[in-house]
Short mmCIF file of C-alpha atoms and ligand atoms in Angstrom, two decimals:
data_model
loop_
_atom_site.label_atom_id
_atom_site.label_comp_id
_atom_site.label_asym_id
_atom_site.label_seq_id
_atom_site.Cartn_x
_atom_site.Cartn_y
_atom_site.Cartn_z
CA MET M 1 13.07 -4.84 44.17
CA TYR M 2 13.06 -0.97 43.47
CA PHE M 3 15.79 0.75 42.03
CA ASN M 4 14.89 4.40 43.16
CA GLU M 5 12.44 3.67 45.55
CA GLU M 6 11.89 7.45 46.25
CA PHE M 7 10.85 8.24 42.70
CA GLU M 8 9.07 5.03 41.82
CA THR M 9 6.86 5.24 44.68
CA LEU M 10 6.21 9.00 44.81
CA PRO M 11 2.47 9.65 45.51
CA ARG M 12 0.42 10.73 42.48
CA GLN M 13 0.22 14.33 43.64
CA ALA M 14 3.85 14.89 44.07
CA LEU M 15 4.39 13.15 40.72
CA GLU M 16 2.14 15.49 38.88
CA ALA M 17 3.58 18.51 40.77
CA LEU M 18 6.96 17.24 39.33
CA GLN M 19 5.68 16.65 36.03
CA LEU M 20 4.30 20.24 35.70
CA LYS M 21 7.49 21.64 36.89
CA ARG M 22 9.47 19.80 34.32
CA LEU M 23 6.95 20.28 31.65
CA GLN M 24 7.10 23.93 32.00
CA ALA M 25 10.93 23.81 31.93
CA VAL M 26 11.03 21.83 28.92
CA VAL M 27 8.46 23.84 27.10
CA GLU M 28 10.72 27.07 27.78
CA ARG M 29 13.85 25.17 26.50
CA VAL M 30 12.41 24.20 23.19
CA CYS M 31 10.91 27.50 22.57
CA ALA M 32 14.29 29.16 23.19
CA ASN M 33 16.50 26.65 21.40
CA VAL M 34 14.45 24.86 18.73
CA PRO M 35 13.29 26.69 16.02
CA PHE M 36 10.96 24.10 14.73
CA TYR M 37 9.02 24.38 18.10
CA MET M 38 9.24 28.36 18.05
CA GLU M 39 7.23 27.98 14.58
CA SER M 40 4.85 25.12 15.62
CA PHE M 41 3.88 26.83 18.84
CA GLY M 42 3.76 30.22 17.16
CA LYS M 43 1.13 28.82 14.69
CA ALA M 44 -0.88 26.96 17.29
CA GLY M 45 -0.90 30.37 19.16
CA VAL M 46 0.45 29.16 22.67
CA LYS M 47 3.29 30.61 24.45
CA SER M 48 5.43 28.83 27.01
CA ALA M 49 3.55 30.91 29.93
CA ASP M 50 0.48 29.39 28.87
CA ILE M 51 1.12 26.14 30.35
CA ARG M 52 -0.13 26.52 33.82
CA SER M 53 -1.36 23.05 34.45
CA LEU M 54 -0.86 19.65 33.00
CA GLU M 55 -4.20 19.81 31.12
CA ASP M 56 -2.55 22.84 29.22
CA LEU M 57 -0.34 20.39 27.62
CA GLN M 58 -3.40 19.40 25.36
CA ARG M 59 -3.09 23.06 23.73
CA LEU M 60 0.40 22.04 22.40
CA PRO M 61 0.82 20.81 18.91
CA PHE M 62 2.01 17.09 18.00
CA THR M 63 5.66 16.21 16.94
CA THR M 64 5.57 13.53 14.39
CA LYS M 65 8.50 11.08 12.80
CA GLN M 66 7.77 13.52 9.64
CA ASP M 67 8.93 16.50 11.70
CA MET M 68 11.86 14.54 12.76
CA ARG M 69 12.73 13.63 9.06
CA ASP M 70 12.27 17.35 7.84
CA SER M 71 14.90 18.27 10.24
CA TYR M 72 17.33 15.71 9.50
CA PRO M 73 19.74 15.02 10.99
CA TYR M 74 20.05 17.50 13.76
CA GLY M 75 17.43 20.17 13.21
CA LEU M 76 15.44 19.31 16.48
CA PHE M 77 18.56 19.20 18.76
CA ALA M 78 18.03 21.57 21.62
CA ALA M 79 21.54 21.19 22.83
CA PRO M 80 24.48 22.07 20.75
CA LEU M 81 26.65 19.41 19.35
CA GLU M 82 29.46 20.12 21.50
CA GLU M 83 27.16 18.61 24.36
CA ILE M 84 26.12 15.63 22.36
CA VAL M 85 28.03 12.33 23.42
CA ARG M 86 26.07 9.91 21.86
CA ILE M 87 24.12 9.73 18.56
CA HIS M 88 21.71 6.86 17.77
CA ALA M 89 19.31 6.32 14.87
CA SER M 90 16.31 4.21 13.68
CA SER M 91 14.41 3.74 10.48
CA GLY M 92 12.70 6.64 8.88
CA THR M 93 9.82 6.43 6.37
CA THR M 94 12.29 6.85 3.48
CA GLY M 95 15.89 5.88 2.94
CA LYS M 96 16.91 8.57 5.68
CA PRO M 97 16.86 7.45 9.35
CA THR M 98 15.70 9.33 12.22
CA VAL M 99 18.56 10.68 14.24
CA VAL M 100 18.62 11.26 18.04
CA GLY M 101 21.36 12.88 20.43
CA TYR M 102 22.19 12.29 23.92
CA THR M 103 23.86 14.76 26.19
CA HIS M 104 25.93 13.36 29.41
CA LYS M 105 22.93 14.14 31.49
CA ASP M 106 20.56 12.18 28.86
CA ILE M 107 22.84 9.04 28.96
CA ASP M 108 22.73 9.35 32.75
CA THR M 109 18.82 9.58 32.91
CA TRP M 110 18.57 6.44 30.37
CA SER M 111 20.71 4.45 32.50
CA GLU M 112 18.99 5.06 35.55
CA LEU M 113 15.63 4.25 33.89
CA MET M 114 17.05 1.17 32.37
CA ALA M 115 18.28 0.23 35.94
CA ARG M 116 14.72 0.94 37.16
CA SER M 117 13.16 -1.29 34.43
CA PHE M 118 15.75 -4.33 35.36
CA ALA M 119 14.95 -3.82 38.89
CA ALA M 120 11.25 -3.90 38.14
CA ALA M 121 11.73 -6.94 35.97
CA GLY M 122 13.02 -8.87 39.29
CA ALA M 123 16.99 -8.43 38.25
CA HIS M 124 19.67 -7.18 40.79
CA ARG M 125 23.26 -7.07 41.49
CA GLY M 126 24.88 -10.43 41.17
CA ASP M 127 22.85 -11.30 37.92
CA ILE M 128 24.60 -12.02 35.04
CA ILE M 129 22.77 -10.18 32.12
CA HIS M 130 23.25 -11.85 28.49
CA ASN M 131 22.53 -8.90 26.46
CA ALA M 132 21.49 -10.22 22.95
CA TYR M 133 19.97 -6.97 21.90
CA GLY M 134 21.88 -5.30 18.79
CA TYR M 135 24.92 -3.10 19.63
CA GLY M 136 25.19 -0.18 17.09
CA LEU M 137 23.03 2.71 15.99
CA PHE M 138 19.80 0.55 17.19
CA THR M 139 19.18 1.79 20.89
CA GLY M 140 18.69 -1.69 22.25
CA GLY M 141 22.29 -3.00 22.71
CA LEU M 142 23.85 -0.05 24.46
CA GLY M 143 20.64 1.04 26.46
CA ALA M 144 20.59 -2.14 28.09
CA HIS M 145 24.00 -2.45 28.69
CA TYR M 146 24.40 0.96 30.56
CA GLY M 147 21.25 -0.07 32.49
CA ALA M 148 22.63 -3.31 33.51
CA GLU M 149 25.92 -1.73 34.85
CA ARG M 150 23.95 1.10 36.55
CA LEU M 151 22.04 -1.74 38.28
CA GLY M 152 25.42 -3.24 39.47
CA ALA M 153 24.91 -6.54 37.72
CA SER M 154 27.56 -8.10 35.49
CA VAL M 155 26.71 -7.79 31.63
CA ILE M 156 27.57 -9.84 28.70
CA PRO M 157 27.68 -7.53 25.76
CA ILE M 158 27.15 -10.30 23.28
CA SER M 159 24.85 -8.57 20.94
CA GLY M 160 22.78 -10.34 18.19
CA GLY M 161 23.72 -13.09 15.92
CA ASN M 162 25.99 -16.45 16.19
CA THR M 163 23.20 -18.28 18.11
CA LYS M 164 25.14 -21.59 18.73
CA ARG M 165 27.84 -19.39 20.64
CA GLN M 166 25.23 -17.47 22.31
CA ILE M 167 24.10 -20.46 24.05
CA MET M 168 27.24 -21.88 24.93
CA ILE M 169 28.15 -18.65 26.51
CA MET M 170 24.93 -18.76 28.32
CA GLN M 171 25.59 -22.08 29.49
CA ASP M 172 29.11 -21.69 30.37
CA PHE M 173 28.87 -18.23 31.92
CA GLY M 174 25.73 -19.13 34.02
CA SER M 175 23.80 -16.32 32.67
CA THR M 176 20.60 -15.49 34.88
CA VAL M 177 18.83 -12.76 32.67
CA LEU M 178 18.41 -12.88 29.08
CA THR M 179 17.48 -9.50 26.96
CA CYS M 180 16.78 -10.07 23.37
CA THR M 181 13.67 -9.63 21.09
CA PRO M 182 11.07 -11.92 21.88
CA SER M 183 11.34 -13.78 18.35
CA TYR M 184 14.90 -14.28 19.04
CA SER M 185 14.65 -16.04 22.39
CA LEU M 186 12.17 -18.47 20.63
CA PHE M 187 14.96 -19.28 17.93
CA MET M 188 17.49 -19.60 20.73
CA ALA M 189 15.43 -22.15 22.33
CA GLU M 190 14.87 -24.11 19.01
CA GLU M 191 18.80 -23.84 18.12
CA ALA M 192 19.59 -25.30 21.54
CA ARG M 193 17.23 -28.09 21.22
CA ALA M 194 18.66 -29.20 17.79
CA GLU M 195 22.06 -29.03 19.65
CA GLY M 196 20.85 -31.30 22.49
CA ILE M 197 20.77 -28.56 25.14
CA ASP M 198 18.15 -28.31 27.43
CA PHE M 199 17.25 -24.87 28.06
CA LYS M 200 15.50 -25.78 31.62
CA LYS M 201 19.13 -26.65 32.70
CA LEU M 202 20.53 -23.15 32.26
CA LYS M 203 20.32 -20.79 34.79
CA LEU M 204 18.15 -18.18 33.21
CA ARG M 205 15.44 -16.74 35.50
CA VAL M 206 14.14 -13.82 33.85
CA GLY M 207 13.95 -12.48 30.18
CA ILE M 208 13.38 -8.93 29.30
CA PHE M 209 11.68 -8.80 25.88
CA GLY M 210 10.68 -6.10 23.51
CA ALA M 211 11.69 -3.98 20.36
CA GLU M 212 8.82 -5.71 18.34
CA PRO M 213 5.37 -6.74 18.85
CA TRP M 214 4.23 -9.94 20.75
CA SER M 215 1.29 -11.34 22.58
CA GLU M 216 0.33 -13.20 25.71
CA ALA M 217 0.32 -16.90 23.78
CA MET M 218 4.12 -15.87 22.99
CA ARG M 219 4.73 -15.12 26.26
CA GLY M 220 3.60 -18.49 27.45
CA GLU M 221 5.37 -20.47 24.95
CA ILE M 222 8.51 -18.52 25.64
CA GLU M 223 8.09 -19.01 29.67
CA GLU M 224 7.63 -22.78 28.95
CA LYS M 225 10.57 -23.25 26.47
CA LEU M 226 13.13 -21.00 28.14
CA ASN M 227 11.90 -21.66 31.66
CA LEU M 228 12.05 -18.11 32.79
CA ALA M 229 9.77 -15.37 33.53
CA ALA M 230 9.19 -13.32 30.41
CA ILE M 231 8.83 -9.52 30.92
CA ASP M 232 7.51 -7.00 28.19
CA ILE M 233 9.86 -3.91 28.03
CA TYR M 234 8.90 -1.06 25.62
CA GLY M 235 10.74 1.83 24.26
CA LEU M 236 11.54 3.92 21.12
CA SER M 237 14.74 5.79 19.85
CA GLU M 238 13.08 8.96 19.48
CA ILE M 239 12.06 9.10 23.09
CA MET M 240 15.32 7.37 24.47
CA GLY M 241 15.46 3.87 23.79
CA PRO M 242 14.56 0.81 25.74
CA GLY M 243 13.16 1.51 29.35
CA VAL M 244 10.35 3.89 28.66
CA ALA M 245 8.01 1.27 30.02
CA ILE M 246 8.32 -2.19 31.38
CA GLU M 247 5.99 -4.68 33.11
CA CYS M 248 7.07 -5.40 36.96
CA ILE M 249 7.40 -9.10 37.73
CA GLU M 250 4.96 -8.66 40.74
CA ALA M 251 2.10 -8.28 38.28
CA LYS M 252 2.98 -8.90 34.97
CA LYS M 253 -0.06 -6.59 34.04
CA GLY M 254 0.67 -3.68 31.93
CA LEU M 255 3.86 -1.73 31.67
CA HIS M 256 4.84 0.98 34.19
CA ILE M 257 6.03 4.11 32.17
CA TRP M 258 8.36 6.48 34.08
CA GLU M 259 6.18 9.38 34.65
CA ASP M 260 8.86 11.49 36.24
CA HIS M 261 10.60 11.65 32.85
CA PHE M 262 7.62 11.04 30.27
CA ILE M 263 4.09 12.52 30.10
CA PRO M 264 2.02 9.79 28.37
CA GLU M 265 -1.32 10.47 26.51
CA ILE M 266 -3.53 8.27 24.60
CA ILE M 267 -5.40 9.91 21.62
CA ASP M 268 -7.85 8.96 18.79
CA PRO M 269 -5.34 8.62 15.90
CA LYS M 270 -8.08 10.23 13.53
CA THR M 271 -9.06 13.30 15.52
CA GLY M 272 -6.17 13.84 17.90
CA ARG M 273 -8.20 13.98 20.90
CA ARG M 274 -7.36 12.53 23.90
CA LEU M 275 -9.11 9.29 25.22
CA PRO M 276 -10.12 8.43 28.60
CA GLN M 277 -8.29 5.70 30.85
CA GLY M 278 -8.78 2.35 29.47
CA GLU M 279 -9.69 3.16 25.82
CA LEU M 280 -7.38 2.00 23.17
CA GLY M 281 -5.59 4.78 20.98
CA GLU M 282 -2.22 6.03 19.85
CA LEU M 283 0.42 6.57 22.38
CA VAL M 284 1.72 10.36 22.58
CA ILE M 285 4.73 10.93 24.93
CA THR M 286 6.13 14.25 25.95
CA THR M 287 9.69 13.82 27.29
CA ILE M 288 10.19 16.37 30.53
CA THR M 289 13.92 15.96 31.31
CA LYS M 290 15.60 15.31 28.17
CA GLN M 291 18.42 17.87 26.84
CA GLY M 292 19.56 16.36 23.58
CA ILE M 293 16.25 16.03 21.79
CA PRO M 294 13.38 17.04 23.88
CA LEU M 295 10.29 16.03 22.24
CA ILE M 296 6.92 17.63 22.80
CA ARG M 297 3.76 15.34 22.43
CA TYR M 298 5.47 12.92 19.98
CA ARG M 299 2.96 10.69 18.27
CA THR M 300 4.48 7.01 18.62
CA ARG M 301 2.07 5.46 16.29
CA ASP M 302 2.02 2.51 18.82
CA ILE M 303 -1.71 1.70 19.86
CA THR M 304 -2.17 1.16 23.65
CA SER M 305 -4.41 1.98 26.58
CA ILE M 306 -3.35 3.62 29.87
CA SER M 307 -4.37 2.86 33.53
CA TYR M 308 -3.85 4.74 36.66
CA GLU M 309 -5.15 2.05 39.01
CA PRO M 310 -2.75 1.54 41.89
CA CYS M 311 -0.35 -1.54 41.20
CA VAL M 312 0.56 -4.54 43.56
CA CYS M 313 4.21 -3.76 43.29
CA GLY M 314 3.89 -0.24 44.78
CA ARG M 315 4.92 1.69 42.07
CA THR M 316 2.56 4.84 41.33
CA HIS M 317 3.58 5.15 37.76
CA ALA M 318 0.68 4.46 35.29
CA ARG M 319 0.64 1.37 33.04
CA ILE M 320 0.02 0.90 29.50
CA SER M 321 -1.20 -2.26 28.25
CA ARG M 322 0.77 -4.53 25.95
CA MET M 323 1.30 -2.71 22.24
CA SER M 324 -1.89 -4.01 20.09
CA GLY M 325 -0.52 -2.65 16.75
CA ARG M 326 0.46 0.77 14.95
CA SER M 327 -1.60 3.29 13.42
CA ASP M 328 0.83 3.55 10.50
CA ASP M 329 2.44 0.81 8.26
CA MET M 330 5.66 0.34 9.77
CA LEU M 331 6.70 -3.37 9.95
CA ILE M 332 9.28 -4.74 12.42
CA ILE M 333 11.01 -7.71 10.72
CA ARG M 334 13.71 -9.27 12.98
CA GLY M 335 13.94 -6.21 15.01
CA VAL M 336 14.52 -3.89 12.27
CA ASN M 337 11.85 -1.44 11.68
CA VAL M 338 11.10 -1.26 8.07
CA PHE M 339 8.58 0.90 6.04
CA PRO M 340 7.09 -0.63 2.90
CA SER M 341 8.00 2.85 1.14
CA GLN M 342 11.77 2.07 1.96
CA ILE M 343 11.48 -0.98 -0.17
CA GLU M 344 9.80 0.90 -2.75
CA SER M 345 12.39 3.49 -3.12
CA ILE M 346 15.14 0.58 -3.48
CA LEU M 347 13.03 -1.10 -5.98
CA VAL M 348 12.27 1.79 -8.33
CA ALA M 349 15.67 2.91 -8.41
CA ILE M 350 16.82 -0.42 -10.18
CA GLU M 351 16.66 -0.47 -13.91
CA GLY M 352 14.16 -2.76 -15.24
CA VAL M 353 12.21 -2.96 -12.13
CA GLU M 354 8.53 -2.14 -12.28
CA PRO M 355 6.94 -0.24 -9.23
CA HIS M 356 4.68 -2.96 -8.56
CA TYR M 357 5.62 -5.35 -5.52
CA LEU M 358 4.25 -7.15 -2.95
CA LEU M 359 6.02 -7.92 0.37
CA ILE M 360 5.02 -11.08 2.29
CA ILE M 361 6.35 -11.68 5.95
CA ASP M 362 6.05 -14.80 7.71
CA ARG M 363 7.70 -16.55 10.70
CA ARG M 364 9.36 -19.96 10.20
CA ASP M 365 11.28 -21.64 13.22
CA ASN M 366 10.66 -18.50 15.09
CA LEU M 367 12.51 -16.37 12.60
CA ASP M 368 10.82 -13.50 10.57
CA THR M 369 11.09 -14.22 6.74
CA LEU M 370 10.57 -11.52 3.91
CA GLU M 371 9.85 -12.42 0.41
CA VAL M 372 9.90 -9.47 -2.11
CA HIS M 373 7.69 -10.14 -5.01
CA VAL M 374 8.32 -7.60 -7.78
CA GLU M 375 7.54 -7.16 -11.40
CA VAL M 376 10.50 -6.61 -14.01
CA ASP M 377 9.74 -5.28 -17.45
CA GLU M 378 8.71 -7.60 -20.53
CA GLN M 379 12.07 -7.32 -21.91
CA LEU M 380 13.98 -8.44 -19.02
CA PHE M 381 11.79 -11.05 -18.21
CA SER M 382 12.07 -12.87 -21.69
CA ASP M 383 15.92 -12.84 -21.03
CA GLU M 384 18.03 -15.57 -20.06
CA ILE M 385 17.24 -16.96 -16.41
CA LYS M 386 20.82 -15.97 -15.43
CA VAL M 387 20.15 -12.29 -15.87
CA LEU M 388 17.07 -12.58 -13.61
CA GLN M 389 18.92 -14.58 -11.06
CA LEU M 390 21.65 -11.69 -11.00
CA LEU M 391 18.77 -9.00 -10.64
CA ALA M 392 17.30 -10.98 -7.87
CA LYS M 393 20.75 -11.09 -5.72
CA ARG M 394 21.11 -7.47 -6.51
CA ILE M 395 17.85 -6.63 -5.00
CA GLU M 396 18.28 -8.78 -2.10
CA LYS M 397 21.82 -7.22 -1.67
CA GLU M 398 20.68 -3.58 -1.89
CA ILE M 399 17.67 -4.47 0.53
CA LYS M 400 20.40 -5.72 3.09
CA ASP M 401 22.73 -3.26 2.53
CA VAL M 402 20.32 -0.09 3.18
CA LEU M 403 17.78 -1.48 5.50
CA GLY M 404 19.70 -4.49 7.30
CA VAL M 405 17.10 -6.75 6.50
CA THR M 406 17.63 -10.22 4.76
CA CYS M 407 14.96 -11.17 2.20
CA THR M 408 14.37 -13.20 -1.01
CA ALA M 409 13.48 -11.62 -4.23
CA LYS M 410 11.06 -13.29 -6.69
CA LEU M 411 10.79 -11.73 -9.74
CA VAL M 412 7.50 -12.14 -11.45
CA GLU M 413 6.05 -11.50 -14.92
CA PRO M 414 4.64 -7.92 -15.72
CA LYS M 415 1.16 -7.37 -14.83
CA THR M 416 0.96 -10.57 -12.26
CA ILE M 417 0.65 -8.51 -9.10
CA GLN M 418 -2.64 -7.83 -8.40
CA ARG M 419 -3.88 -4.28 -9.04
CA SER M 420 -6.08 -2.58 -6.79
CA GLU M 421 -8.40 0.53 -7.39
CA GLY M 422 -8.09 1.82 -4.14
CA LYS M 423 -5.09 1.83 -1.58
CA ALA M 424 -2.89 -1.11 -2.97
CA GLN M 425 -2.13 -3.85 -0.73
CA ARG M 426 1.68 -4.23 -0.61
CA VAL M 427 1.90 -6.36 2.42
CA ILE M 428 0.69 -9.83 3.37
CA ASP M 429 1.90 -10.35 7.02
CA ASN M 430 1.41 -14.11 7.70
CA ARG M 431 3.01 -14.04 10.98
CA LYS M 432 0.83 -15.22 13.95
CA LEU M 433 2.07 -13.74 17.10
O1 DLL W 501 13.10 -1.15 19.67
C1 DLL W 501 13.75 0.21 21.47
C2 DLL W 501 13.95 -1.06 22.52
C3 DLL W 501 15.01 -1.89 22.14
C4 DLL W 501 12.61 -1.50 23.09
C5 DLL W 501 15.18 -2.97 23.19
C6 DLL W 501 12.88 -2.40 23.78
C7 DLL W 501 13.96 -3.11 23.78
P1 DLL W 501 13.27 1.51 17.95
O2 DLL W 501 14.08 0.83 17.01
O3 DLL W 501 12.95 3.01 17.58
O4 DLL W 501 13.34 1.14 19.08
O5 DLL W 501 11.79 0.92 17.70
C8 DLL W 501 10.71 1.39 18.40
O6 DLL W 501 9.43 -0.51 18.26
O7 DLL W 501 7.74 2.34 18.20
C9 DLL W 501 7.22 -0.03 18.73
O8 DLL W 501 6.31 0.07 17.32
C10 DLL W 501 8.29 -1.15 18.85
N1 DLL W 501 8.13 -1.73 20.10
C11 DLL W 501 9.48 -1.52 21.01
N2 DLL W 501 9.14 -2.19 22.17
C12 DLL W 501 8.11 -2.84 21.84
C13 DLL W 501 7.09 -3.72 22.65
C14 DLL W 501 13.44 -0.06 19.96
N3 DLL W 501 7.45 -4.17 24.01
C15 DLL W 501 9.43 0.88 18.15
N4 DLL W 501 5.97 -4.24 21.89
C16 DLL W 501 8.29 1.20 18.86
C17 DLL W 501 5.52 -3.97 20.95
C18 DLL W 501 7.48 -2.60 20.62
N5 DLL W 501 6.17 -3.19 20.17
#
């Protein structure tokens, strides 16, 4: 059940002592190696020697996604490139991605934490793990892959897409564990049904789902349609990738965050002040063992609460509640992180297209859909229909090429998209999770 019993069940006092030791070491490390932190700590008037207790963490300034963008691509790395063995990236608020680098030791830690996560979800040696998270710059595929191998299970590196083949393989290879986004799992179930395949006859026992928001209602639907226990897994590239936190199969109530590697805090996103246990706020994470790109008080923008209550599973690590939203406007469409501003910059670069647009997101047959409504100028609009069709195709292609998201572009007459006097409403999200 445990992968690393000693660390997963470390008594609170010992865990906190370890956290403090590691926190002091990481603060010293970034002060010595990362100009950004030298400057930001300097501005805040704190030195590494000031961190004498875990409470002192609050004296340190936050790190934001914008800070990562400003130091694109490698500015926040604390290790020289010669020591970086892997690079991943995720969407930034504009066209440039957020880049993260891992040393050998970082990959080793990540594999261990993913293996712990698999074990917490009830997976073990002998399991056949069907890994349908995307392989590539996205951390989902490779993160889960290395963890599954570390656990000693057999991993099928199927990646995303080609759903019919996925189902055939799950059936023929006897997959027992499924890893993918929650929405993709439901899409698979629908496809299987259409093919006349009964998911209940497959050997799947556990599904480990994350990378996008979902709900208790969706868990119920997945468990019923796929006939497995559905477990929530959380992570983000900036901090590591998947496996930062996971539910245990015993309780399925809150996600254990691996506190011997990460220090979580919940803050009020407006004031930046720490909130007490149980209150909803923004999750802030400090990585205390990372080498490639350690982050101090990283503002995840994810909204959750934290609990230090003991858990029936015996793990001593705190639990965060299912993510209940974000404190920024990031959307996750079919597992891809997208900011409206990214679509905007693609649109405004196209001649004849006006900067008035509306993004309509929906979920049909368990798959997210994105419609981009955009105004075109008077002259274009009176042109032949063929010209407009070509333009719509071009917009769809550029959005797909740059962001990796499939959409339908709808060109509309000038001045038909509602104007706003305050904050423009550019997104209508009709998905009901
Ligand atoms: O999505 C890493 C991951 C891969 C997690 C596979 C779980 C499974 P990013 O692409 O950087 O990394 O996106 C991170 O996705 O800040 C959340 O907003 C959202 N997210 C991730 N897991 C969950 C979850 C991966 N379980 C962003 N529930 C995060 C809700 C989630 N949102």
